[in-house]
CSV table of C-alpha atoms and ligand atoms in Angstrom, one decimal:
chain,number,residue,atom,x,y,z
Y,698,MET,CA,-37.7,-30.9,-21.1
Y,699,ASN,CA,-34.6,-33.0,-21.1
Y,700,ARG,CA,-33.1,-32.2,-24.5
Y,701,SER,CA,-30.5,-34.9,-24.3
Y,702,VAL,CA,-33.3,-37.3,-25.2
Y,703,LEU,CA,-33.1,-35.9,-28.7
Y,704,HIS,CA,-29.6,-37.3,-29.0
Y,705,LYS,CA,-31.1,-40.8,-28.6
Y,706,ILE,CA,-32.9,-40.5,-32.0
Y,707,THR,CA,-31.0,-42.4,-34.8
Y,708,TYR,CA,-30.2,-41.0,-38.2
Y,709,GLY,CA,-28.1,-41.5,-41.2
Y,710,LEU,CA,-25.9,-39.1,-43.2
Y,711,TYR,CA,-26.7,-38.1,-46.7
Y,712,ILE,CA,-25.8,-35.6,-49.4
Y,713,ILE,CA,-28.9,-34.0,-50.8
Y,714,THR,CA,-28.6,-32.4,-54.2
Y,715,SER,CA,-31.0,-30.3,-56.2
Y,716,GLY,CA,-31.3,-27.6,-58.9
Y,717,GLN,CA,-32.0,-27.0,-62.6
Y,718,GLU,CA,-30.7,-25.3,-65.7
Y,719,GLY,CA,-27.0,-25.2,-64.6
Y,720,ASN,CA,-27.7,-24.1,-61.0
Y,721,PHE,CA,-27.1,-27.0,-58.8
Y,722,ASN,CA,-26.0,-27.5,-55.2
Y,723,GLY,CA,-25.7,-30.2,-52.5
Y,724,GLN,CA,-25.7,-30.3,-48.8
Y,725,ILE,CA,-25.3,-32.7,-45.9
Y,726,GLY,CA,-28.6,-33.9,-44.4
Y,727,ASN,CA,-29.2,-36.3,-41.6
Y,728,THR,CA,-33.0,-36.2,-41.7
Y,729,MET,CA,-34.3,-38.5,-44.5
Y,730,PHE,CA,-36.8,-41.3,-44.2
Y,731,GLN,CA,-39.2,-43.3,-46.2
Y,732,VAL,CA,-42.8,-42.1,-45.8
Y,733,THR,CA,-44.9,-44.6,-47.8
Y,734,SER,CA,-44.2,-47.8,-49.8
Y,735,GLU,CA,-46.9,-47.5,-52.5
Y,736,PRO,CA,-46.0,-45.2,-54.1
Y,737,ALA,CA,-42.5,-45.1,-52.7
Y,738,THR,CA,-41.9,-41.7,-51.1
Y,739,ILE,CA,-39.3,-40.1,-48.9
Y,740,ALA,CA,-39.1,-37.0,-46.8
Y,741,ILE,CA,-36.3,-34.6,-46.0
Y,742,SER,CA,-36.0,-31.6,-43.6
Y,743,ILE,CA,-34.1,-28.7,-45.0
Y,744,ASN,CA,-33.2,-25.3,-43.4
Y,745,LYS,CA,-34.9,-22.4,-45.2
Y,746,GLY,CA,-31.7,-20.5,-45.3
Y,747,ASN,CA,-29.8,-23.1,-47.3
Y,748,TYR,CA,-29.2,-22.7,-51.0
Y,749,THR,CA,-30.4,-26.3,-51.5
Y,750,HIS,CA,-33.8,-25.3,-50.0
Y,751,GLU,CA,-34.1,-22.5,-52.6
Y,752,LEU,CA,-33.2,-25.0,-55.4
Y,753,ILE,CA,-35.7,-27.7,-54.3
Y,754,LYS,CA,-38.5,-25.0,-54.2
Y,755,LEU,CA,-37.5,-23.9,-57.8
Y,756,SER,CA,-36.9,-27.3,-59.4
Y,757,ARG,CA,-39.3,-29.4,-57.4
Y,758,LYS,CA,-36.9,-32.4,-57.4
Y,759,PHE,CA,-34.0,-33.7,-55.4
Y,760,ALA,CA,-31.5,-36.5,-55.1
Y,761,VAL,CA,-30.2,-38.2,-51.9
Y,762,SER,CA,-26.8,-40.0,-51.8
Y,763,ILE,CA,-26.4,-42.3,-48.9
Y,764,LEU,CA,-22.9,-41.9,-47.5
Y,765,SER,CA,-20.6,-44.7,-46.5
Y,766,GLN,CA,-18.7,-45.0,-43.2
Y,767,ALA,CA,-15.6,-44.3,-45.2
Y,768,ALA,CA,-16.7,-40.8,-46.2
Y,769,PRO,CA,-13.9,-38.4,-45.1
Y,770,MET,CA,-14.5,-35.4,-42.9
Y,771,THR,CA,-13.3,-33.2,-45.7
Y,772,LEU,CA,-16.3,-34.3,-47.9
Y,773,ILE,CA,-18.7,-33.8,-45.0
Y,774,GLY,CA,-17.1,-30.5,-44.2
Y,775,LEU,CA,-17.4,-29.3,-47.8
Y,776,PHE,CA,-21.1,-30.2,-48.1
Y,777,GLY,CA,-22.0,-29.5,-44.5
Y,778,PHE,CA,-20.2,-26.4,-43.5
Y,779,LYS,CA,-19.8,-24.4,-46.7
Y,780,SER,CA,-22.5,-22.6,-48.6
Y,781,GLY,CA,-23.2,-23.3,-52.3
Y,782,ARG,CA,-23.8,-19.6,-52.7
Y,783,GLU,CA,-20.0,-19.1,-52.2
Y,784,VAL,CA,-18.4,-22.3,-53.6
Y,785,ASN,CA,-19.4,-24.8,-56.2
Y,786,LYS,CA,-19.3,-27.8,-54.0
Y,787,LEU,CA,-20.0,-30.2,-56.9
Y,788,LEU,CA,-16.9,-29.2,-58.8
Y,789,ASP,CA,-14.5,-31.5,-57.0
Y,790,VAL,CA,-16.6,-34.6,-56.6
Y,791,LYS,CA,-17.7,-37.3,-59.0
Y,792,THR,CA,-21.3,-37.0,-59.9
Y,793,LYS,CA,-23.7,-38.4,-62.5
Y,794,THR,CA,-26.8,-36.7,-63.9
Y,795,GLY,CA,-29.9,-38.5,-62.7
Y,796,VAL,CA,-33.2,-39.0,-64.6
Y,797,THR,CA,-34.5,-35.8,-63.1
Y,798,GLY,CA,-31.4,-33.9,-64.3
Y,799,VAL,CA,-30.2,-33.4,-60.8
Y,800,PRO,CA,-26.5,-34.3,-60.2
Y,801,ILE,CA,-26.1,-37.3,-57.9
Y,802,VAL,CA,-22.9,-37.4,-55.8
Y,803,LEU,CA,-21.1,-40.8,-56.3
Y,804,ASP,CA,-18.0,-40.3,-54.1
Y,805,TYR,CA,-18.3,-42.3,-50.9
Y,806,SER,CA,-22.0,-43.0,-51.7
Y,807,ILE,CA,-23.3,-46.5,-51.3
Y,808,ALA,CA,-26.7,-45.8,-52.9
Y,809,TYR,CA,-28.9,-43.0,-54.1
Y,810,LEU,CA,-32.5,-42.0,-54.5
Y,811,GLU,CA,-34.0,-39.5,-56.8
Y,812,ALA,CA,-37.4,-37.9,-56.1
Y,813,GLU,CA,-39.9,-35.5,-57.5
Y,814,LEU,CA,-41.5,-33.1,-55.0
Y,815,ILE,CA,-45.1,-34.0,-54.2
Y,816,SER,CA,-45.7,-32.2,-50.9
Y,817,GLU,CA,-44.1,-29.8,-48.5
Y,818,LEU,CA,-44.7,-28.7,-44.9
Y,819,ASP,CA,-43.6,-25.4,-43.5
Y,820,CYS,CA,-42.0,-26.0,-40.1
Y,821,GLY,CA,-40.8,-22.6,-39.2
Y,822,THR,CA,-37.0,-22.7,-39.6
Y,823,HIS,CA,-37.2,-25.8,-41.8
Y,824,THR,CA,-39.4,-27.2,-44.6
Y,825,ILE,CA,-40.2,-30.9,-44.8
Y,826,PHE,CA,-40.1,-31.9,-48.5
Y,827,VAL,CA,-41.9,-35.1,-49.5
Y,828,GLY,CA,-40.9,-36.6,-52.8
Y,829,ARG,CA,-42.0,-39.6,-54.9
Y,830,ILE,CA,-39.0,-41.8,-55.7
Y,831,VAL,CA,-38.5,-41.9,-59.5
Y,832,ASP,CA,-35.1,-43.7,-59.5
Y,833,ALA,CA,-32.9,-45.5,-57.0
Y,834,ASP,CA,-29.8,-47.7,-57.2
Y,835,THR,CA,-27.0,-49.1,-55.1
Y,836,ILE,CA,-23.4,-48.3,-55.8
Y,837,SER,CA,-21.5,-50.4,-53.2
Y,838,ASN,CA,-22.1,-52.8,-50.4
Y,839,GLU,CA,-20.2,-50.8,-47.8
Y,840,GLU,CA,-21.8,-49.9,-44.5
Y,841,PRO,CA,-23.8,-46.7,-44.4
Y,842,MET,CA,-22.6,-43.9,-42.2
Y,843,THR,CA,-25.0,-43.4,-39.2
Y,844,TYR,CA,-25.3,-40.0,-37.5
Y,845,ASP,CA,-24.0,-41.7,-34.3
Y,846,TYR,CA,-20.9,-43.0,-36.2
Y,847,TYR,CA,-20.3,-39.5,-37.5
Y,848,HIS,CA,-20.4,-38.0,-34.0
Y,849,LYS,CA,-18.7,-40.8,-32.0
Y,850,VAL,CA,-16.1,-42.2,-34.4
Y,851,LYS,CA,-15.4,-39.3,-36.8
Y,852,GLY,CA,-15.8,-36.6,-34.1
Y,853,GLY,CA,-18.2,-34.7,-36.3
Y,854,LYS,CA,-20.5,-31.8,-35.2
Y,855,ALA,CA,-23.9,-30.7,-36.2
Y,856,SER,CA,-24.1,-27.6,-38.4
Y,857,LYS,CA,-26.2,-24.9,-36.8
Y,858,ASN,CA,-28.6,-25.3,-39.8
Y,859,ALA,CA,-29.2,-29.0,-39.1
Y,860,PRO,CA,-32.7,-29.9,-37.8
Y,861,THR,CA,-31.0,-31.7,-35.0
Y,862,TYR,CA,-28.6,-28.9,-33.9
Y,863,LEU,CA,-28.6,-28.3,-30.2
Y,864,LYS,CA,-26.9,-25.2,-28.8
Y,865,GLU,CA,-25.6,-27.0,-25.8
Y,866,GLU,CA,-24.2,-29.9,-27.8
Y,867,PRO,CA,-21.3,-31.2,-25.8
Y,868,ALA,CA,-17.9,-31.2,-27.4
Y,869,VAL,CA,-16.4,-34.7,-28.0
Y,870,LYS,CA,-14.1,-35.2,-25.0
Y,871,HIS,CA,-10.8,-37.0,-25.3
Y,872,GLU,CA,-8.9,-37.9,-22.2
Y,873,GLN,CA,-5.5,-38.1,-23.9
Y,874,ALA,CA,-4.5,-34.4,-23.8
Y,875,ALA,CA,-4.7,-31.6,-21.3
Y,876,PRO,CA,-7.4,-29.1,-22.3
Y,877,ALA,CA,-4.8,-26.4,-22.7
Y,878,ASN,CA,-3.1,-28.2,-25.6
Y,879,ARG,CA,-6.3,-28.6,-27.6
Y,880,TYR,CA,-7.6,-26.2,-30.2
Y,881,VAL,CA,-11.1,-25.6,-31.3
Y,882,CYS,CA,-12.2,-24.6,-34.8
Y,883,SER,CA,-14.1,-21.3,-34.4
Y,884,VAL,CA,-16.2,-22.2,-37.5
Y,885,CYS,CA,-17.5,-25.7,-36.9
Y,886,GLY,CA,-16.4,-26.6,-33.3
Y,887,TYR,CA,-14.0,-29.4,-34.3
Y,888,VAL,CA,-11.5,-30.0,-31.6
Y,889,TYR,CA,-7.8,-30.7,-32.6
Y,890,ASP,CA,-6.4,-33.0,-30.0
Y,891,PRO,CA,-2.6,-33.5,-30.3
Y,892,ALA,CA,-2.9,-37.0,-28.9
Y,893,ILE,CA,-5.0,-38.0,-31.9
Y,894,GLY,CA,-3.5,-35.6,-34.5
Y,895,ASP,CA,-5.2,-35.5,-37.9
Y,896,PRO,CA,-3.8,-38.6,-39.8
Y,897,ASP,CA,-6.2,-38.0,-42.8
Y,898,GLY,CA,-4.7,-34.5,-43.0
Y,899,GLY,CA,-1.1,-35.6,-42.7
Y,900,VAL,CA,-0.7,-34.7,-39.1
Y,901,ALA,CA,0.7,-37.6,-37.0
Y,902,PRO,CA,-0.6,-38.3,-33.5
Y,903,GLY,CA,1.5,-36.5,-30.9
Y,904,THR,CA,1.9,-33.3,-33.0
Y,905,ARG,CA,1.5,-30.1,-31.1
Y,906,PHE,CA,-1.0,-27.6,-32.7
Y,907,GLU,CA,1.9,-25.1,-32.9
Y,908,ASP,CA,3.9,-27.5,-35.0
Y,909,ILE,CA,1.2,-28.1,-37.7
Y,910,PRO,CA,2.0,-26.4,-41.0
Y,911,ASP,CA,0.1,-23.2,-41.7
Y,912,SER,CA,-1.3,-24.8,-44.9
Y,913,TRP,CA,-3.3,-27.3,-42.8
Y,914,VAL,CA,-7.0,-26.8,-42.7
Y,915,CYS,CA,-9.8,-27.9,-40.4
Y,916,PRO,CA,-10.7,-31.5,-41.5
Y,917,VAL,CA,-14.4,-30.9,-40.9
Y,918,CYS,CA,-15.1,-27.5,-42.5
Y,919,GLY,CA,-11.9,-26.5,-44.3
Y,920,ALA,CA,-11.3,-23.4,-42.1
Y,921,ALA,CA,-7.7,-22.1,-42.0
Y,922,LYS,CA,-5.4,-23.0,-39.1
Y,923,ALA,CA,-5.6,-19.3,-38.0
Y,924,GLN,CA,-9.3,-19.8,-37.3
Y,925,PHE,CA,-8.5,-22.1,-34.4
Y,926,GLU,CA,-8.6,-20.9,-30.8
Y,927,LYS,CA,-7.0,-22.5,-27.8
Y,928,GLU,CA,-9.6,-24.4,-25.8
Y,929,GLN,CA,-10.5,-22.7,-22.6
T,1527,FE,FE1,-13.9,-26.4,-38.8
């Protein structure tokens, strides 16, 4: 099987939230699609190990925020590479409580959907949850972030819990720097390239990794500078 074919499938990028009675969480998801029109239903695929999976099972409801192209890697890193069992991800983002009581992430969201669980399918490592849409609205007219844009323009990686994760996923290659000068985040696989720097994180293009302040963190997952390893 040529697994690179799987990279030809198109997706978006979403923050999926769920929970009840004060226990809420959210995570990045790239697998969400409309299933039927009447009634309007959507499906999502969630890793069984994720805290959000547990909360959808318990509360039987979830919300989906559709992210804009402008969503920074720090937001995606927070919701995609950290566990809600360790940090309250919803603390530092703007949310509103939806009709289901689930917090909906508004930061960098162009629209949202809220759903009540009507069906689920056990798929081994993941569960497909199908929900009936109970509310939906648009927030802005910005362009939605596609999964392709996330990978190619933002340099993002798939979390190992993502339905689309491939072990052999190639690192995003840049021609500007010799490999020896590039550093890889041991947590998420983000590659720091001195030719590009990390302008969003205050590191100008041309900055050597050694010259980045120790307070700098991985723009994707928030890991400390010390977690980076020299690219082999
Ligand atoms: Fe990282």
